[in-house]
Coordinates of C-alpha atoms in Angstrom, one line a residue:
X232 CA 0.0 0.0 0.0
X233 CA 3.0 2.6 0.9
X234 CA 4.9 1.4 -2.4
X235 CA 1.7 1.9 -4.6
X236 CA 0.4 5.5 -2.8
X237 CA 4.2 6.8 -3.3
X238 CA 4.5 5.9 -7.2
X239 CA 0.7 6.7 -7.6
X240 CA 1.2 10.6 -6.3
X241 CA 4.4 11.1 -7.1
X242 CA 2.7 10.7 -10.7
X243 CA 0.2 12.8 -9.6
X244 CA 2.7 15.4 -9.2
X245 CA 4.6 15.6 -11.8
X246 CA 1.5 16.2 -13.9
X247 CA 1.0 20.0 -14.5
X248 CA -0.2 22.1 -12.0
X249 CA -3.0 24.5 -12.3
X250 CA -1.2 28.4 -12.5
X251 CA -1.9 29.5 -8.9
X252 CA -2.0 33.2 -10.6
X253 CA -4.7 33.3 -13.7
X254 CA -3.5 34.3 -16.8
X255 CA -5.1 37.6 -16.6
X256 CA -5.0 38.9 -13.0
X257 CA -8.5 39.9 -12.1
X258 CA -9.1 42.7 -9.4
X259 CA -9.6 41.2 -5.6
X260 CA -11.7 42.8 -2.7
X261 CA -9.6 44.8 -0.1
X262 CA -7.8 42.3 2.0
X263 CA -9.7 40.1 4.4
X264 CA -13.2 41.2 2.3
X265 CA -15.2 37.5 1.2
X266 CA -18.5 38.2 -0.3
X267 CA -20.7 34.7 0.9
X268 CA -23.0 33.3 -2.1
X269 CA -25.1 30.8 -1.7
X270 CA -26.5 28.3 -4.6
X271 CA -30.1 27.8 -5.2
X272 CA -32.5 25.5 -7.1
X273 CA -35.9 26.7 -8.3
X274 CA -36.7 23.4 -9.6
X275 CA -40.0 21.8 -9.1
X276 CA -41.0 18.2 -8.7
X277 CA -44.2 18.7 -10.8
X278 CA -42.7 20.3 -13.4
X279 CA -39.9 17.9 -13.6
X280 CA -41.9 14.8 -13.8
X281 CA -43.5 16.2 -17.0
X282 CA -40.3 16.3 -18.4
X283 CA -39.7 12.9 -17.0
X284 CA -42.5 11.1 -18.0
X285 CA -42.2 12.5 -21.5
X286 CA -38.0 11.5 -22.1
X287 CA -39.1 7.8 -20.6
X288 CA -41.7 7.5 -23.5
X289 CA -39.7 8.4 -26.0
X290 CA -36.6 6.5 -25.1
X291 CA -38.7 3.3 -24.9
X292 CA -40.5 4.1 -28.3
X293 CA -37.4 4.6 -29.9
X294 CA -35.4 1.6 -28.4
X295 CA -32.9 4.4 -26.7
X296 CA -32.3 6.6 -30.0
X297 CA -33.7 9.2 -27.7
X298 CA -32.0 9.2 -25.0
X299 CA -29.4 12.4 -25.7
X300 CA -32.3 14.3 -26.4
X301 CA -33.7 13.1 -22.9
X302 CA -30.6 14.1 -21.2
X303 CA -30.3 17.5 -22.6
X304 CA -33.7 18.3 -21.4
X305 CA -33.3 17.0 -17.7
X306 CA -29.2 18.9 -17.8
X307 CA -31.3 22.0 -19.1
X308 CA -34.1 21.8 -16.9
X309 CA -31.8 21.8 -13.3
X310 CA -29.2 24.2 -14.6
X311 CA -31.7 26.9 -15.3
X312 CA -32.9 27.0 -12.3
X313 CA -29.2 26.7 -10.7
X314 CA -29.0 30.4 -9.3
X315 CA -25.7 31.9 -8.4
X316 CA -25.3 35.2 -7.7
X317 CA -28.4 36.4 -9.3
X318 CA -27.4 34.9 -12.4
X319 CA -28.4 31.2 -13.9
X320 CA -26.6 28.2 -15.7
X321 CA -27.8 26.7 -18.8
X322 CA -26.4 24.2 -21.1
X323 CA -26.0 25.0 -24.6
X324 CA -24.8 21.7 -26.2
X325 CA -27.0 20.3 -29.1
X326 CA -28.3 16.6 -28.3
X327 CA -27.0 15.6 -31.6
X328 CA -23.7 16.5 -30.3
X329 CA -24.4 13.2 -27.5
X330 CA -24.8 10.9 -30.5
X331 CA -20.8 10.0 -31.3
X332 CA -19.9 9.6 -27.9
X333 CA -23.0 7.2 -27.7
X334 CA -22.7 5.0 -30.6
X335 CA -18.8 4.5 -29.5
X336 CA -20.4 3.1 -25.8
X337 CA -22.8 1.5 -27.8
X338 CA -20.3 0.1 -30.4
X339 CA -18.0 -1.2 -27.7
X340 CA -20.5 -2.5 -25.3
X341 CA -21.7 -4.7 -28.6
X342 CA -18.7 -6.1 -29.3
X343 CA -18.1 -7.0 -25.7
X344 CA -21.3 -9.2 -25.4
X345 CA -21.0 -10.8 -28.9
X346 CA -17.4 -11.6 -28.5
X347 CA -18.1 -13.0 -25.3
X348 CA -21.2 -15.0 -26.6
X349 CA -18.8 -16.3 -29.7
X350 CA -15.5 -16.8 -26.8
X351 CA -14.5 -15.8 -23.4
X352 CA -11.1 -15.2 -24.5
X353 CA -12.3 -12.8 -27.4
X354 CA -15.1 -11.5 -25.1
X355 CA -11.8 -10.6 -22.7
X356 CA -9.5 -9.1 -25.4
X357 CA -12.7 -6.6 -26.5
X358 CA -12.9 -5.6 -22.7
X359 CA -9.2 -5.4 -22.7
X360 CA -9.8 -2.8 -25.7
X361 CA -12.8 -1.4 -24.5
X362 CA -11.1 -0.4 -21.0
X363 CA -8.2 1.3 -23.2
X364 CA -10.5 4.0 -24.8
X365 CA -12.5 4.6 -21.8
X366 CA -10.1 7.1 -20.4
X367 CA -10.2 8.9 -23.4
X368 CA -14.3 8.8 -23.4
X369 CA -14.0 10.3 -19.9
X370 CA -11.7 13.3 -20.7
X371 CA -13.9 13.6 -24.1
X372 CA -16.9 14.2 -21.6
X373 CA -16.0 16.6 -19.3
X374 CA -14.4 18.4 -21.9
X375 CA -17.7 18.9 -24.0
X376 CA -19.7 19.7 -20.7
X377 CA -17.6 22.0 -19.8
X378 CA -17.9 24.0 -23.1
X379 CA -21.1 23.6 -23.3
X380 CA -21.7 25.0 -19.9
X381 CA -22.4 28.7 -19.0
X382 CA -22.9 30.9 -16.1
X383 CA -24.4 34.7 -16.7
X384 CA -24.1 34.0 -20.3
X385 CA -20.1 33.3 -19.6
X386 CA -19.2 30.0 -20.2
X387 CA -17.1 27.5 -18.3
X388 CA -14.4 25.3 -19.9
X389 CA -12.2 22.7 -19.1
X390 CA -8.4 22.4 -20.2
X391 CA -6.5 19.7 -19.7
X392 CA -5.1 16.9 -21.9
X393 CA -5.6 13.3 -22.1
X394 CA -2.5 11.8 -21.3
X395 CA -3.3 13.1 -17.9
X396 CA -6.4 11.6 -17.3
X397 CA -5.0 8.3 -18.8
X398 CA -2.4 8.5 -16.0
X399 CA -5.3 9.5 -13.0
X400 CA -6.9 6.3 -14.6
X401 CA -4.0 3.8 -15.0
X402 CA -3.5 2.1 -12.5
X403 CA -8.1 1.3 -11.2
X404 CA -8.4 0.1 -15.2
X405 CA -5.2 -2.0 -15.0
X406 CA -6.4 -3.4 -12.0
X407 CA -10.1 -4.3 -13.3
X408 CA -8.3 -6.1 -15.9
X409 CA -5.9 -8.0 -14.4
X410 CA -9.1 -9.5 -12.0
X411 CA -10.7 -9.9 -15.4
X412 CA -7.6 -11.9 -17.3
X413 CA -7.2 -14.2 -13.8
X414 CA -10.7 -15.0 -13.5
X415 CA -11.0 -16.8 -17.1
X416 CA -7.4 -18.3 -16.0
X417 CA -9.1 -19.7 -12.8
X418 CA -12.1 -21.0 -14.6
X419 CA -10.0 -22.5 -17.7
X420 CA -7.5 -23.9 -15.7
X421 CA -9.2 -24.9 -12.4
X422 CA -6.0 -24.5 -10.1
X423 CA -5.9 -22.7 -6.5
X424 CA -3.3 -20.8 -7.7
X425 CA -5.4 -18.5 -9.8
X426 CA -8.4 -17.8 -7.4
X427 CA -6.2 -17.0 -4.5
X428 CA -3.6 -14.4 -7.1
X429 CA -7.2 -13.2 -8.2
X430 CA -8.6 -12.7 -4.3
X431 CA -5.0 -10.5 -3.7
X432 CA -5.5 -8.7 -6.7
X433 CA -9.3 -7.4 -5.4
X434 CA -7.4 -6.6 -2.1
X435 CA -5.0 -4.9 -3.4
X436 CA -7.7 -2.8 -5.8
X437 CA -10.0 -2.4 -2.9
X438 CA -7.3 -1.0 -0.6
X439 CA -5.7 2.0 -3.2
X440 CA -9.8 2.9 -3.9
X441 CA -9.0 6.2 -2.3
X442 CA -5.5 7.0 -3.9
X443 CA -7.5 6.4 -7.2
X444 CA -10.6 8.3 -6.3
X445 CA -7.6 11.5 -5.0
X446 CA -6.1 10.7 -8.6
X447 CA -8.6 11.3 -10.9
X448 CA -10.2 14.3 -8.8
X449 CA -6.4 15.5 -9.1
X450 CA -7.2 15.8 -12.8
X451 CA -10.9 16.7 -13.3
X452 CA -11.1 19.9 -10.6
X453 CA -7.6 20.8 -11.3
X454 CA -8.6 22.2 -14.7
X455 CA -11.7 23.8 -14.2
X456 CA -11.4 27.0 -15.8
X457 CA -14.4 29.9 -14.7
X458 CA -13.1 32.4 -17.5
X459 CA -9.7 34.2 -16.6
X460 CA -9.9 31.8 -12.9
X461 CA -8.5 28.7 -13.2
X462 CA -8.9 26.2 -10.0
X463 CA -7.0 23.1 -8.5
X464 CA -7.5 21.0 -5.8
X465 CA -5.3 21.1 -3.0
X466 CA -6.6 17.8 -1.1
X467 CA -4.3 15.4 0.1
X468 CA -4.3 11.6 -0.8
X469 CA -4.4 11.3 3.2
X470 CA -7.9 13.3 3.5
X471 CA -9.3 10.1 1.1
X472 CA -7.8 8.0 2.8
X473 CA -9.9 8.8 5.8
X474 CA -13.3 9.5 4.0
X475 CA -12.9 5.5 2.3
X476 CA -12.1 4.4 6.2
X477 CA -14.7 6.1 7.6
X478 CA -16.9 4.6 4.6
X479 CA -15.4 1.0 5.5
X480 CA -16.4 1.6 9.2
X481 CA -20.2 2.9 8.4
X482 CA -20.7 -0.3 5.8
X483 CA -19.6 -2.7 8.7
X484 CA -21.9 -1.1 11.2
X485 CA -25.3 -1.0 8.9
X486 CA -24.1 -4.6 7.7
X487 CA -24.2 -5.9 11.0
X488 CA -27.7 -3.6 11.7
X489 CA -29.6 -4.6 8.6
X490 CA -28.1 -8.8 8.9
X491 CA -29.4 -8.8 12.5
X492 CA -32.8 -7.0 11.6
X493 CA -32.9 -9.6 8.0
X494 CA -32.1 -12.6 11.2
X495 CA -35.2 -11.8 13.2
X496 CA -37.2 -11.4 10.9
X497 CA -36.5 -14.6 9.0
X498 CA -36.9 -16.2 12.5
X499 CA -40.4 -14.7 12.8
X500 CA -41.5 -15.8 9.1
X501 CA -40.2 -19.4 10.2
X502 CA -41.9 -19.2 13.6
X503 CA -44.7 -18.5 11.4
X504 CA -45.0 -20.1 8.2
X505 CA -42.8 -23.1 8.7
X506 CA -40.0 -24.2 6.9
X507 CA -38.9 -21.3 4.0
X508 CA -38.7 -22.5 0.3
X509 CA -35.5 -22.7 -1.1
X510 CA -36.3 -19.5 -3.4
X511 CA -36.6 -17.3 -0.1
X512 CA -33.0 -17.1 0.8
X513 CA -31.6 -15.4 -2.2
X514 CA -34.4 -13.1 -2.6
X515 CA -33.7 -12.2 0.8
X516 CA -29.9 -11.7 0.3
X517 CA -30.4 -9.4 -2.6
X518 CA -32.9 -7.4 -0.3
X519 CA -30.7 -6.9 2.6
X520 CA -28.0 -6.1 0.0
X521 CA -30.0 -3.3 -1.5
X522 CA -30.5 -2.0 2.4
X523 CA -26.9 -1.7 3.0
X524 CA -26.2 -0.2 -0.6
X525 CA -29.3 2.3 -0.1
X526 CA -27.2 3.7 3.3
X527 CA -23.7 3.3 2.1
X528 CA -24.0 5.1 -0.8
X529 CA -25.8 8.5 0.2
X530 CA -23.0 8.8 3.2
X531 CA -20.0 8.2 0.6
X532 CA -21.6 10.8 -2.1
X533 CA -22.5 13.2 1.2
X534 CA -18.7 13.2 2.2
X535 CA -17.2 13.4 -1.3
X536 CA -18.8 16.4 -2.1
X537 CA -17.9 18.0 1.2
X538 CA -14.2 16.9 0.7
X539 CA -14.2 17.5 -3.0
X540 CA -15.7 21.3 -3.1
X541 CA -14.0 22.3 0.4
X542 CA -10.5 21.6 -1.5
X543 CA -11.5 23.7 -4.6
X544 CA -10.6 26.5 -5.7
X545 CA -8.1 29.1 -5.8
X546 CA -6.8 32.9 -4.2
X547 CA -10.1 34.9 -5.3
X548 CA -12.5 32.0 -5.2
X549 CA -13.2 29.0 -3.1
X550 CA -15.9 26.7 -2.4
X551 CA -18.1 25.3 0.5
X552 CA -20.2 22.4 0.8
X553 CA -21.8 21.6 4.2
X554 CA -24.0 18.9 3.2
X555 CA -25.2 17.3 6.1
X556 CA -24.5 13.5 5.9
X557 CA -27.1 12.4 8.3
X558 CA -29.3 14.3 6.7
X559 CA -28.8 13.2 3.2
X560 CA -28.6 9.2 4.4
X561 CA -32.4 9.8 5.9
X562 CA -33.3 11.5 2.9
X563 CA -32.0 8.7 0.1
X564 CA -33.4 6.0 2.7
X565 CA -36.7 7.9 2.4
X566 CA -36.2 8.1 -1.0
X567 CA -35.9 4.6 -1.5
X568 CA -39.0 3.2 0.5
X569 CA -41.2 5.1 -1.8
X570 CA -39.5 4.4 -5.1
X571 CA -40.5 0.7 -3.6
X572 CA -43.8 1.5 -2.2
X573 CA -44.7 3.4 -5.7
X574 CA -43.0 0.9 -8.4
X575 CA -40.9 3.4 -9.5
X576 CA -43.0 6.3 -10.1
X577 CA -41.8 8.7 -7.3
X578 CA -38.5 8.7 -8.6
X579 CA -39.1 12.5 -10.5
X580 CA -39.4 14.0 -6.6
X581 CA -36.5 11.8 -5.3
X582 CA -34.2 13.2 -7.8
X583 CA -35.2 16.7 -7.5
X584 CA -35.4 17.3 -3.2
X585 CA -31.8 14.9 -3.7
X586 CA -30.5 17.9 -5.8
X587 CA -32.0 20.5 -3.9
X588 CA -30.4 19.3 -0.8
X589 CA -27.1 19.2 -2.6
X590 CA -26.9 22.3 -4.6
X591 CA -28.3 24.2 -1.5
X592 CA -25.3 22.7 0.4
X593 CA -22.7 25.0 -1.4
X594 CA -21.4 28.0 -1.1
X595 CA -19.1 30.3 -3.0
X596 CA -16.6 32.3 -1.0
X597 CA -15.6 35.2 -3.5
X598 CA -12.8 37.8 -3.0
X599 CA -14.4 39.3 -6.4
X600 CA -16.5 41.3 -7.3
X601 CA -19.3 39.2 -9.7
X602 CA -19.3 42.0 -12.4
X603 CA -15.8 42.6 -12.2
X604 CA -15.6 38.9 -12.6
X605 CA -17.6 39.2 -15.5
X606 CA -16.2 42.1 -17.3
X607 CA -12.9 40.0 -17.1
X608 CA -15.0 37.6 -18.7
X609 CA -15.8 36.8 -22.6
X610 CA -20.0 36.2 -22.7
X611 CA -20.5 33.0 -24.5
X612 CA -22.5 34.2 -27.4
X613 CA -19.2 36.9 -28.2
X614 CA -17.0 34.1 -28.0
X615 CA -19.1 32.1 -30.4
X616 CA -18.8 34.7 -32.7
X617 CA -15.7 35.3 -32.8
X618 CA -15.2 31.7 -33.3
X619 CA -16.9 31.5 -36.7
X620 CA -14.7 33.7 -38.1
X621 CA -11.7 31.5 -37.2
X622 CA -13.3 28.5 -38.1
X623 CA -13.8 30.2 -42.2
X624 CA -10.6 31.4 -42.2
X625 CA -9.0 27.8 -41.6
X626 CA -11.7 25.8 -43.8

């Protein structure tokens, strides 16, 4: 673990660091001055569920040919009514601009399944391939949200290139596939040997989740760009550390809760009923599994945020996230008794009180002024013309 968190951030650190100082130094507040904005969503559950309804029936009329069109509405919908500063976001990309990006997914996840329905082993080279271009996909997407994102008509951008995020994302994908290429070794070959290299191998993965989780946040809020101020993330591979073992700690505790809770009452129903059929254990498995996952997951997404805004930032602007964690876990446990209780259908509300909670959580500290900030600032729609010119001149 020492050996691989010393190669993995010395890596980290030779990449390129974000310029502390912005390209074009844009006027600060007197010293010690922080004007305190808070972020707000105007978003409403009735309004979203229209939208909701409407992408579901289209997607499953057109066998998922719809589905960038869907997305761009729901991105649209919630940025819109993203206030900051008196001023909204809004996404500008085109859904047809989704459809490259998808047909690659597509493409590979085809040739995945039929090579693995013609051969394991050519199913495991496609994977091998497919897990090759996927960092690639991943710096693709954030930089065409990015661009595609605006705030008082300004928009964002992310610069960055993708050897970096192929290094953030060496070492989890090389990982994944060394678990893949030993598990079709241990079920060719049938020896011990294989299953217990393969069990050390998940260990091993397991344990350097958080230097890979510091790794590729490293990279993505490191290169944030909000027009002349350019951000980076000053967290420590130590501060992950103790979110995933504080993580580790809150799985074993509502494992043992919800296993004791699934034991009585699997005593009761044999009390009861008799004897259980054979069908009732796994079915009761995969429920108490879906307990666990519905409280484990809120808490690690509550912390991450926290950790992952409260290190952003830079000299003239920072961010603060105090997203209650308790809070949040009740709320997606909520969430998820009613998404039961209502097949499904409550799901429009779930998603917009979970993003109310967790847009309402930040907070930007600013030692600028927003409309000096934005007369430093190219408006998107200038920028876009003065783009077309450029792209003319070189066709």
């Amino acid at each position: 673990m020492s050996e691989m968190r010393a190669a993995y951030v010395g890596a980290m650190a030779s990449a390129p660091r974000a310029a502390a100082v912005p390209p074009a130094e844009v006027p600060r507040l007197p010293r010690g001055a922080v004007v305190k904005l808070p972020v707000a969503l105007n978003a409403r559950a009735t309004d979203y569920a229209r939208i909701w309804i409407v992408n579901l029936l289209l997607t499953l009329l057109t066998l998922g040919l719809y589905l960038p069109w869907a997305r761009v509405r729901s991105q649209r919908y919630f940025l819109r009514r993203t206030l900051v500063a008196g001023h909204v976001l809004d996404y500008h990309a085109p859904p047809a601009s989704h459809l490259p990006r998808y047909g690659l997914v597509l493409a590979l996840v085809a040739g995945v399944v039929g090579a693995c329905l013609g051969s394991p082993l050519a199913g495991l080279l496609a994977f091998s391939m497919a897990l090759a271009v996927t960092p690639l996909a991943v710096h693709t997407s954030l930089t065409h949200r990015m661009a595609h994102t605006s705030w008082a008509g300004r928009r964002l951008s992310f610069k960055g290139q993708f050897t970096a995020v192929y290094g953030a994302l060496l070492m989890p994908l090389m990982g994944v596939l060394v678990a893949a290429w030993l598990t079709l070794a241990g079920a060719t070959f049938h020896h011990p040997m294989w299953w217990v290299a393969l069990g050390f191998v998940i260990a091993l993965w397991v344990l350097g989740v958080p230097l890979f989780l510091w790794a590729y946040f490293h990279y993505r809020q490191g290169r944030l760009e909000l027009g002349p101020l350019r951000l980076w993330w000053q967290a420590s591979p130590v501060a992950m550390v103790m979110l995933w073992a504080r993580t580790a700690a809150w799985s074993v505790l509502v494992s043992g809760l919800v296993m004791g809770l699934g034991a009585v009452v699997l005593g009761a129903l044999l009390w009861w009923r008799g004897p259980a059929p054979g069908a009732w254990l796994p079915s009761m498995v995969a429920l108490l599994s879906a307990a666990v996952l519905a409280a484990v997951v809120p808490y690690v997404q509550a912390r991450l945020q926290n950790l992952v805004w409260n290190k952003t930032g830079n000299r003239s602007l920072r961010f603060r996230s105090r997203l209650s964690v308790q809070g949040y876990v009740l709320l997606q446990l909520r969430h998820a008794l009613l998404l039961v209780l209502t097949l499904g259908f409550y799901w429009p509300w779930a998603v917009v009180a979970s993003r109310r909670m967790r847009t309402e959580a930040l907070t930007v500290w600013a030692r600028v002024d927003t409309e000096v900030l934005k007369a430093h600032w190219t408006p998107f729609a200038q920028a876009q013309a003065g783009a077309a010119p450029k792209r003319r001149a070189s066709a």
